[in-house]
Amino acid sequence: MSVNGTGYLEFVVPGIIALTAMTTSFNGAGTRLNTDRLFFRSFDECLMAPISSLSLLAGKAIIGVYRGLVSSIAFLLVAMLIAPGIHIGPLFVLSLLLTCLIFSFLGVLAALLASTHEDMATFSSLILLPMTFLGGTFFSLSQLPLALKMALYLLPLTHCSMCLRAAALGGSFPWWSLMGMAAFLLAFSLASMAVLKRLSV
């Protein structure tokens, strides 16, 4: 079975790496911050620290980035044994790092908005779970109707999967998707700063 001239196994591996980075980064940053805010009540002490809001949010997000990178690299090492056609280059590393940053900041944003621990699970069920199956992780978007394709381009995981897949398989790199990833990162970080400013008042 092949997809766009590539074996399905090699096609799906970059998508699964994107999925792994998404899930681990989101949970690594979001769940930890949610616990600090609502269970330990220690996040208020962080707000009193003499550091900028961006530094505080970046520190919380880096926890998720680290965990996302470790999980993704562990899966990648196994994947290279079963799919030797995977190539790792600077664009792949950049795409993976951006993926982890995007979903870490999304996790931080969700944790700042959550009022209970159950809200994080609800967010994952309503946002991350549909994105898992609709973000181009397991299938190619090339055969989809244009309207549906445009809708799926609104999901950050779609752009992450496309960039990682193109970089890993040596295809034409979608620079516009990389710019889309940067836009999602900017949007989630700015939204997190706005919510943090509201909480600090």
Tab-separated table of C-alpha atoms in Angstrom:
chain	number	residue	atom	x	y	z
A	1	MET	CA	0.000	0.000	0.000
A	2	SER	CA	1.415	3.391	-0.985
A	3	VAL	CA	0.346	7.004	-0.521
A	4	ASN	CA	1.539	9.638	-3.001
A	5	GLY	CA	4.222	7.265	-4.241
A	6	THR	CA	5.522	6.505	-0.725
A	7	GLY	CA	5.061	3.352	1.322
A	8	TYR	CA	2.296	3.822	3.866
A	9	LEU	CA	4.576	2.988	6.784
A	10	GLU	CA	7.027	5.713	5.841
A	11	PHE	CA	4.111	8.045	5.120
A	12	VAL	CA	2.451	7.572	8.496
A	13	VAL	CA	5.566	7.705	10.720
A	14	PRO	CA	6.031	11.526	10.510
A	15	GLY	CA	2.335	11.962	11.251
A	16	ILE	CA	2.602	9.791	14.343
A	17	ILE	CA	5.651	11.781	15.449
A	18	ALA	CA	3.579	14.968	15.106
A	19	LEU	CA	0.787	13.310	17.083
A	20	THR	CA	3.233	12.195	19.792
A	21	ALA	CA	4.712	15.686	20.029
A	22	MET	CA	1.233	17.224	20.227
A	23	THR	CA	-0.088	14.959	22.969
A	24	THR	CA	3.039	14.892	25.132
A	25	SER	CA	3.754	18.616	24.854
A	26	PHE	CA	0.166	19.599	25.618
A	27	ASN	CA	-0.102	17.299	28.619
A	28	GLY	CA	3.415	18.038	29.831
A	29	ALA	CA	2.802	21.783	30.017
A	30	GLY	CA	-0.958	21.952	30.552
A	31	THR	CA	-1.486	19.245	33.156
A	32	ARG	CA	1.458	20.432	35.237
A	33	LEU	CA	0.282	24.056	35.209
A	34	ASN	CA	-3.312	23.028	35.909
A	35	THR	CA	-2.146	21.051	38.939
A	36	ASP	CA	0.001	23.935	40.192
A	37	ARG	CA	-2.887	26.386	39.841
A	38	LEU	CA	-5.800	24.382	41.191
A	39	PHE	CA	-4.327	21.723	43.483
A	40	PHE	CA	-1.079	23.026	44.989
A	41	ARG	CA	-2.111	26.699	44.611
A	42	SER	CA	1.539	27.521	43.951
A	43	PHE	CA	1.076	29.409	40.685
A	44	ASP	CA	0.078	32.597	42.531
A	45	GLU	CA	3.570	32.682	44.020
A	46	CYS	CA	5.016	32.575	40.507
A	47	LEU	CA	2.908	35.599	39.597
A	48	MET	CA	4.585	37.569	42.383
A	49	ALA	CA	8.072	36.795	41.062
A	50	PRO	CA	9.943	39.778	39.521
A	51	ILE	CA	9.932	38.354	36.006
A	52	SER	CA	7.999	39.234	32.874
A	53	SER	CA	4.815	37.431	31.855
A	54	LEU	CA	6.543	36.123	28.726
A	55	SER	CA	9.376	34.615	30.771
A	56	LEU	CA	6.907	32.953	33.131
A	57	LEU	CA	4.850	31.479	30.291
A	58	ALA	CA	7.942	30.389	28.367
A	59	GLY	CA	9.242	28.597	31.447
A	60	LYS	CA	5.962	26.734	31.867
A	61	ALA	CA	5.853	25.878	28.155
A	62	ILE	CA	9.448	24.598	28.058
A	63	ILE	CA	8.411	21.770	30.391
A	64	GLY	CA	6.066	20.517	27.693
A	65	VAL	CA	8.606	21.117	24.920
A	66	TYR	CA	11.193	19.014	26.725
A	67	ARG	CA	8.805	16.130	27.299
A	68	GLY	CA	7.510	16.344	23.748
A	69	LEU	CA	11.007	16.220	22.283
A	70	VAL	CA	12.053	13.276	24.456
A	71	SER	CA	8.960	11.248	23.528
A	72	SER	CA	9.247	12.122	19.834
A	73	ILE	CA	12.947	11.279	19.648
A	74	ALA	CA	12.336	7.949	21.402
A	75	PHE	CA	9.638	7.069	18.870
A	76	LEU	CA	11.794	8.325	15.999
A	77	LEU	CA	14.678	6.034	16.950
A	78	VAL	CA	12.358	3.025	16.812
A	79	ALA	CA	10.715	4.259	13.602
A	80	MET	CA	14.056	4.562	11.794
A	81	LEU	CA	14.584	0.838	12.317
A	82	ILE	CA	11.294	-0.110	10.662
A	83	ALA	CA	11.142	2.737	8.117
A	84	PRO	CA	14.726	3.398	6.973
A	85	GLY	CA	13.523	5.874	4.333
A	86	ILE	CA	13.039	8.534	7.021
A	87	HIS	CA	15.619	11.332	6.809
A	88	ILE	CA	16.403	13.723	9.633
A	89	GLY	CA	17.604	17.187	8.653
A	90	PRO	CA	17.465	20.794	9.889
A	91	LEU	CA	13.932	21.342	8.554
A	92	PHE	CA	12.695	18.240	10.364
A	93	VAL	CA	14.252	19.404	13.630
A	94	LEU	CA	12.803	22.903	13.180
A	95	SER	CA	9.339	21.510	12.423
A	96	LEU	CA	9.453	19.193	15.429
A	97	LEU	CA	10.564	22.000	17.736
A	98	LEU	CA	7.794	24.283	16.466
A	99	THR	CA	5.253	21.496	16.930
A	100	CYS	CA	6.271	21.047	20.553
A	101	LEU	CA	6.192	24.811	21.157
A	102	ILE	CA	2.753	25.228	19.581
A	103	PHE	CA	1.068	22.565	21.659
A	104	SER	CA	2.952	23.454	24.833
A	105	PHE	CA	1.594	26.988	24.621
A	106	LEU	CA	-1.834	25.568	23.782
A	107	GLY	CA	-1.574	23.465	26.937
A	108	VAL	CA	-0.569	26.533	28.949
A	109	LEU	CA	-3.520	28.456	27.507
A	110	ALA	CA	-5.953	25.647	28.323
A	111	ALA	CA	-4.586	25.363	31.873
A	112	LEU	CA	-4.947	29.105	32.445
A	113	LEU	CA	-8.553	29.020	31.206
A	114	ALA	CA	-9.516	25.870	33.134
A	115	SER	CA	-11.456	26.338	36.354
A	116	THR	CA	-11.442	22.632	37.327
A	117	HIS	CA	-9.293	19.588	36.609
A	118	GLU	CA	-12.122	18.166	34.502
A	119	ASP	CA	-11.891	21.142	32.156
A	120	MET	CA	-8.516	19.899	30.897
A	121	ALA	CA	-9.974	16.490	30.053
A	122	THR	CA	-12.914	18.175	28.325
A	123	PHE	CA	-10.556	20.353	26.290
A	124	SER	CA	-8.555	17.299	25.230
A	125	SER	CA	-11.727	15.442	24.218
A	126	LEU	CA	-13.182	18.338	22.224
A	127	ILE	CA	-10.007	19.744	20.635
A	128	LEU	CA	-7.100	17.285	20.640
A	129	LEU	CA	-9.010	14.071	19.963
A	130	PRO	CA	-10.744	15.259	16.764
A	131	MET	CA	-7.487	16.839	15.617
A	132	THR	CA	-5.787	13.459	16.027
A	133	PHE	CA	-7.936	11.889	13.311
A	134	LEU	CA	-8.521	14.936	11.093
A	135	GLY	CA	-5.068	16.538	11.040
A	136	GLY	CA	-3.588	14.529	8.189
A	137	THR	CA	-1.801	12.160	10.548
A	138	PHE	CA	-2.983	8.914	8.959
A	139	PHE	CA	-4.099	10.033	5.499
A	140	SER	CA	-3.196	12.406	2.676
A	141	LEU	CA	-5.220	15.563	2.214
A	142	SER	CA	-4.581	15.591	-1.540
A	143	GLN	CA	-7.692	13.538	-2.415
A	144	LEU	CA	-10.122	15.426	-0.189
A	145	PRO	CA	-12.736	17.906	-1.482
A	146	LEU	CA	-11.483	21.486	-1.495
A	147	ALA	CA	-13.943	22.714	1.150
A	148	LEU	CA	-12.978	19.966	3.588
A	149	LYS	CA	-9.296	20.481	2.840
A	150	MET	CA	-9.577	24.197	3.634
A	151	ALA	CA	-11.318	23.361	6.920
A	152	LEU	CA	-8.555	20.954	7.921
A	153	TYR	CA	-5.939	23.603	7.197
A	154	LEU	CA	-7.379	25.482	10.181
A	155	LEU	CA	-5.981	22.769	12.470
A	156	PRO	CA	-2.379	23.278	13.654
A	157	LEU	CA	-1.682	19.533	13.587
A	158	THR	CA	-2.347	19.501	9.834
A	159	HIS	CA	0.518	21.908	9.179
A	160	CYS	CA	2.776	20.114	11.661
A	161	SER	CA	2.165	16.766	9.956
A	162	MET	CA	2.751	18.232	6.495
A	163	CYS	CA	6.037	19.891	7.461
A	164	LEU	CA	7.396	16.872	9.304
A	165	ARG	CA	6.349	14.533	6.477
A	166	ALA	CA	7.908	16.675	3.744
A	167	ALA	CA	11.147	17.075	5.706
A	168	ALA	CA	11.355	13.362	6.593
A	169	LEU	CA	10.576	12.052	3.097
A	170	GLY	CA	12.507	14.634	1.105
A	171	GLY	CA	9.451	16.078	-0.616
A	172	SER	CA	8.753	19.657	-1.597
A	173	PHE	CA	8.721	21.539	1.686
A	174	PRO	CA	5.487	23.499	2.387
A	175	TRP	CA	6.923	26.820	3.535
A	176	TRP	CA	3.437	28.271	3.846
A	177	SER	CA	2.622	25.560	6.395
A	178	LEU	CA	5.746	26.506	8.345
A	179	MET	CA	4.515	30.110	8.382
A	180	GLY	CA	1.130	28.809	9.506
A	181	MET	CA	2.828	27.009	12.401
A	182	ALA	CA	4.598	30.217	13.374
A	183	ALA	CA	1.233	32.019	13.267
A	184	PHE	CA	-0.368	29.426	15.551
A	185	LEU	CA	2.564	29.723	17.968
A	186	LEU	CA	2.217	33.498	18.035
A	187	ALA	CA	-1.559	33.296	18.506
A	188	PHE	CA	-1.386	30.800	21.388
A	189	SER	CA	1.416	32.685	23.150
A	190	LEU	CA	-0.354	36.045	22.843
A	191	ALA	CA	-3.625	34.524	24.038
A	192	SER	CA	-1.802	32.979	27.021
A	193	MET	CA	-0.295	36.360	27.886
A	194	ALA	CA	-3.719	38.019	27.675
A	195	VAL	CA	-5.299	35.427	29.988
A	196	LEU	CA	-2.341	35.627	32.403
A	197	LYS	CA	-2.679	39.425	32.521
A	198	ARG	CA	-6.364	39.021	33.353
A	199	LEU	CA	-5.542	36.566	36.154
A	200	SER	CA	-2.889	38.895	37.563
A	201	VAL	CA	-5.290	41.823	37.952
